Amino acid sequence: MGKDFRLVQGKNFIGRDPAMDICLEHEKTVSRDKHALIVYEPKHHLYFIQSGESRELTYVNEQVVLELRELKAMDEILVGEVRLLFLPLCSDAFNWTDILEGTDNSGEE
């Protein structure tokens, strides 16, 4: 059920405009441009969320996001009336860069 969104390193903007990295098209409760943003920091495999340039609010686990906040697996993000579940596919335990470069952190070759 639902849709998945692939995050890139750096800033990922959320809005309903098709130019947004995470496009929630046709969702009238979401600002068109930069409602919020998710940042992926690749050196330490961390994810953060912060409010965008919108007057509307963003919530994580029912708490308003007023400043930069780290995201954890299974966090629920509320943008307008849209609920998103955060499921990262990169972490200290696993990341695609190590796999592609052959430097798997699991201790196996």
PDB file of C-alpha atoms in Angstrom, residues 7-108:
ATOM      1  CA  LEU A   7      16.398   9.579  -1.190  1.00  0.00           C
ATOM      2  CA  VAL A   8      19.687  10.885  -2.535  1.00  0.00           C
ATOM      3  CA  GLN A   9      22.607  12.178  -0.538  1.00  0.00           C
ATOM      4  CA  GLY A  10      22.189  15.772   0.510  1.00  0.00           C
ATOM      5  CA  LYS A  11      18.834  17.539   0.549  1.00  0.00           C
ATOM      6  CA  ASN A  12      15.555  15.921  -0.537  1.00  0.00           C
ATOM      7  CA  PHE A  13      12.702  18.434  -0.735  1.00  0.00           C
ATOM      8  CA  ILE A  14       9.099  17.449  -0.005  1.00  0.00           C
ATOM      9  CA  GLY A  15       6.168  19.197  -1.694  1.00  0.00           C
ATOM     10  CA  ARG A  16       3.405  18.621  -4.197  1.00  0.00           C
ATOM     11  CA  ASP A  17       5.172  20.236  -7.161  1.00  0.00           C
ATOM     12  CA  PRO A  18       6.541  17.634  -9.627  1.00  0.00           C
ATOM     13  CA  ALA A  19       9.992  19.269  -9.292  1.00  0.00           C
ATOM     14  CA  MET A  20      10.203  18.183  -5.635  1.00  0.00           C
ATOM     15  CA  ASP A  21      12.373  15.148  -4.794  1.00  0.00           C
ATOM     16  CA  ILE A  22       9.461  13.702  -2.813  1.00  0.00           C
ATOM     17  CA  CYS A  23       6.415  14.742  -4.802  1.00  0.00           C
ATOM     18  CA  LEU A  24       3.076  14.390  -3.005  1.00  0.00           C
ATOM     19  CA  GLU A  25       1.122  15.496  -6.056  1.00  0.00           C
ATOM     20  CA  HIS A  26      -2.603  16.245  -5.656  1.00  0.00           C
ATOM     21  CA  GLU A  27      -2.273  16.485  -1.854  1.00  0.00           C
ATOM     22  CA  LYS A  28      -3.856  19.879  -1.187  1.00  0.00           C
ATOM     23  CA  THR A  29      -2.736  19.878   2.477  1.00  0.00           C
ATOM     24  CA  VAL A  30       0.930  19.808   1.377  1.00  0.00           C
ATOM     25  CA  SER A  31       2.667  23.001   0.267  1.00  0.00           C
ATOM     26  CA  ARG A  32       3.586  23.110  -3.381  1.00  0.00           C
ATOM     27  CA  ASP A  33       7.239  23.979  -2.836  1.00  0.00           C
ATOM     28  CA  LYS A  34       9.567  22.899   0.003  1.00  0.00           C
ATOM     29  CA  HIS A  35       7.041  21.970   2.686  1.00  0.00           C
ATOM     30  CA  ALA A  36       9.868  20.072   4.439  1.00  0.00           C
ATOM     31  CA  LEU A  37      13.156  18.412   3.620  1.00  0.00           C
ATOM     32  CA  ILE A  38      14.989  15.229   4.481  1.00  0.00           C
ATOM     33  CA  VAL A  39      18.776  15.238   4.459  1.00  0.00           C
ATOM     34  CA  TYR A  40      20.889  12.116   3.943  1.00  0.00           C
ATOM     35  CA  GLU A  41      24.430  12.529   5.283  1.00  0.00           C
ATOM     36  CA  PRO A  42      26.453   9.736   3.600  1.00  0.00           C
ATOM     37  CA  LYS A  43      29.670   9.796   5.680  1.00  0.00           C
ATOM     38  CA  HIS A  44      27.911   8.561   8.813  1.00  0.00           C
ATOM     39  CA  HIS A  45      24.725   7.242   7.144  1.00  0.00           C
ATOM     40  CA  LEU A  46      22.465   9.622   9.044  1.00  0.00           C
ATOM     41  CA  TYR A  47      19.091  11.035   8.063  1.00  0.00           C
ATOM     42  CA  PHE A  48      17.622  14.311   9.268  1.00  0.00           C
ATOM     43  CA  ILE A  49      14.352  16.156   8.743  1.00  0.00           C
ATOM     44  CA  GLN A  50      13.580  19.835   9.039  1.00  0.00           C
ATOM     45  CA  SER A  51      10.788  22.216   8.198  1.00  0.00           C
ATOM     46  CA  GLY A  52      10.949  23.780   4.785  1.00  0.00           C
ATOM     47  CA  GLU A  53      10.016  27.240   3.606  1.00  0.00           C
ATOM     48  CA  SER A  54       6.289  26.652   4.061  1.00  0.00           C
ATOM     49  CA  ARG A  55       4.109  28.161   6.776  1.00  0.00           C
ATOM     50  CA  GLU A  56       2.637  24.696   7.292  1.00  0.00           C
ATOM     51  CA  LEU A  57       3.994  22.339   9.946  1.00  0.00           C
ATOM     52  CA  THR A  58       5.671  18.942   9.733  1.00  0.00           C
ATOM     53  CA  TYR A  59       5.516  16.301  12.481  1.00  0.00           C
ATOM     54  CA  VAL A  60       7.581  13.240  13.387  1.00  0.00           C
ATOM     55  CA  ASN A  61       5.908  10.758  15.720  1.00  0.00           C
ATOM     56  CA  GLU A  62       3.254  13.374  16.573  1.00  0.00           C
ATOM     57  CA  GLN A  63       5.886  15.969  17.596  1.00  0.00           C
ATOM     58  CA  VAL A  64       6.265  19.175  15.606  1.00  0.00           C
ATOM     59  CA  VAL A  65       9.564  19.641  13.767  1.00  0.00           C
ATOM     60  CA  LEU A  66      10.845  23.148  14.450  1.00  0.00           C
ATOM     61  CA  GLU A  67      14.569  22.512  13.990  1.00  0.00           C
ATOM     62  CA  LEU A  68      16.831  19.856  12.477  1.00  0.00           C
ATOM     63  CA  ARG A  69      15.909  16.441  13.867  1.00  0.00           C
ATOM     64  CA  GLU A  70      17.481  13.039  13.278  1.00  0.00           C
ATOM     65  CA  LEU A  71      15.233  10.398  11.719  1.00  0.00           C
ATOM     66  CA  LYS A  72      15.242   6.788  12.878  1.00  0.00           C
ATOM     67  CA  ALA A  73      13.793   3.660  11.278  1.00  0.00           C
ATOM     68  CA  MET A  74      10.015   3.402  11.651  1.00  0.00           C
ATOM     69  CA  ASP A  75       9.529   7.115  12.409  1.00  0.00           C
ATOM     70  CA  GLU A  76       6.169   8.385  11.175  1.00  0.00           C
ATOM     71  CA  ILE A  77       6.325  11.673   9.291  1.00  0.00           C
ATOM     72  CA  LEU A  78       3.203  13.788   8.881  1.00  0.00           C
ATOM     73  CA  VAL A  79       3.274  16.323   6.024  1.00  0.00           C
ATOM     74  CA  GLY A  80      -0.086  18.030   5.711  1.00  0.00           C
ATOM     75  CA  GLU A  81      -2.477  15.088   6.029  1.00  0.00           C
ATOM     76  CA  VAL A  82      -0.053  12.640   4.409  1.00  0.00           C
ATOM     77  CA  ARG A  83       1.532  10.008   6.661  1.00  0.00           C
ATOM     78  CA  LEU A  84       4.921   8.661   5.603  1.00  0.00           C
ATOM     79  CA  LEU A  85       6.800   5.797   7.247  1.00  0.00           C
ATOM     80  CA  PHE A  86      10.587   6.209   7.279  1.00  0.00           C
ATOM     81  CA  LEU A  87      12.374   2.966   6.329  1.00  0.00           C
ATOM     82  CA  PRO A  88      16.063   3.639   5.622  1.00  0.00           C
ATOM     83  CA  LEU A  89      17.973   1.202   3.443  1.00  0.00           C
ATOM     84  CA  CYS A  90      21.377   2.531   4.519  1.00  0.00           C
ATOM     85  CA  SER A  91      22.858   2.508   8.024  1.00  0.00           C
ATOM     86  CA  ASP A  92      26.103   1.732   9.851  1.00  0.00           C
ATOM     87  CA  ALA A  93      25.248  -1.962   9.528  1.00  0.00           C
ATOM     88  CA  PHE A  94      24.567  -1.821   5.770  1.00  0.00           C
ATOM     89  CA  ASN A  95      25.052   0.685   2.995  1.00  0.00           C
ATOM     90  CA  TRP A  96      25.215   0.395  -0.751  1.00  0.00           C
ATOM     91  CA  THR A  97      28.500   2.298  -1.096  1.00  0.00           C
ATOM     92  CA  ASP A  98      30.405  -0.351   0.879  1.00  0.00           C
ATOM     93  CA  ILE A  99      28.782  -3.127  -1.142  1.00  0.00           C
ATOM     94  CA  LEU A 100      29.590  -1.477  -4.480  1.00  0.00           C
ATOM     95  CA  GLU A 101      33.185  -0.759  -3.414  1.00  0.00           C
ATOM     96  CA  GLY A 102      33.658  -4.258  -1.970  1.00  0.00           C
ATOM     97  CA  THR A 103      34.240  -3.002   1.591  1.00  0.00           C
ATOM     98  CA  ASP A 104      31.322  -4.757   3.278  1.00  0.00           C
ATOM     99  CA  ASN A 105      31.304  -3.935   7.031  1.00  0.00           C
ATOM    100  CA  SER A 106      29.840  -7.340   7.949  1.00  0.00           C
ATOM    101  CA  GLY A 107      33.280  -8.977   7.997  1.00  0.00           C
ATOM    102  CA  GLU A 108      32.429 -11.208   5.033  1.00  0.00           C
TER     103      GLU A 108
END
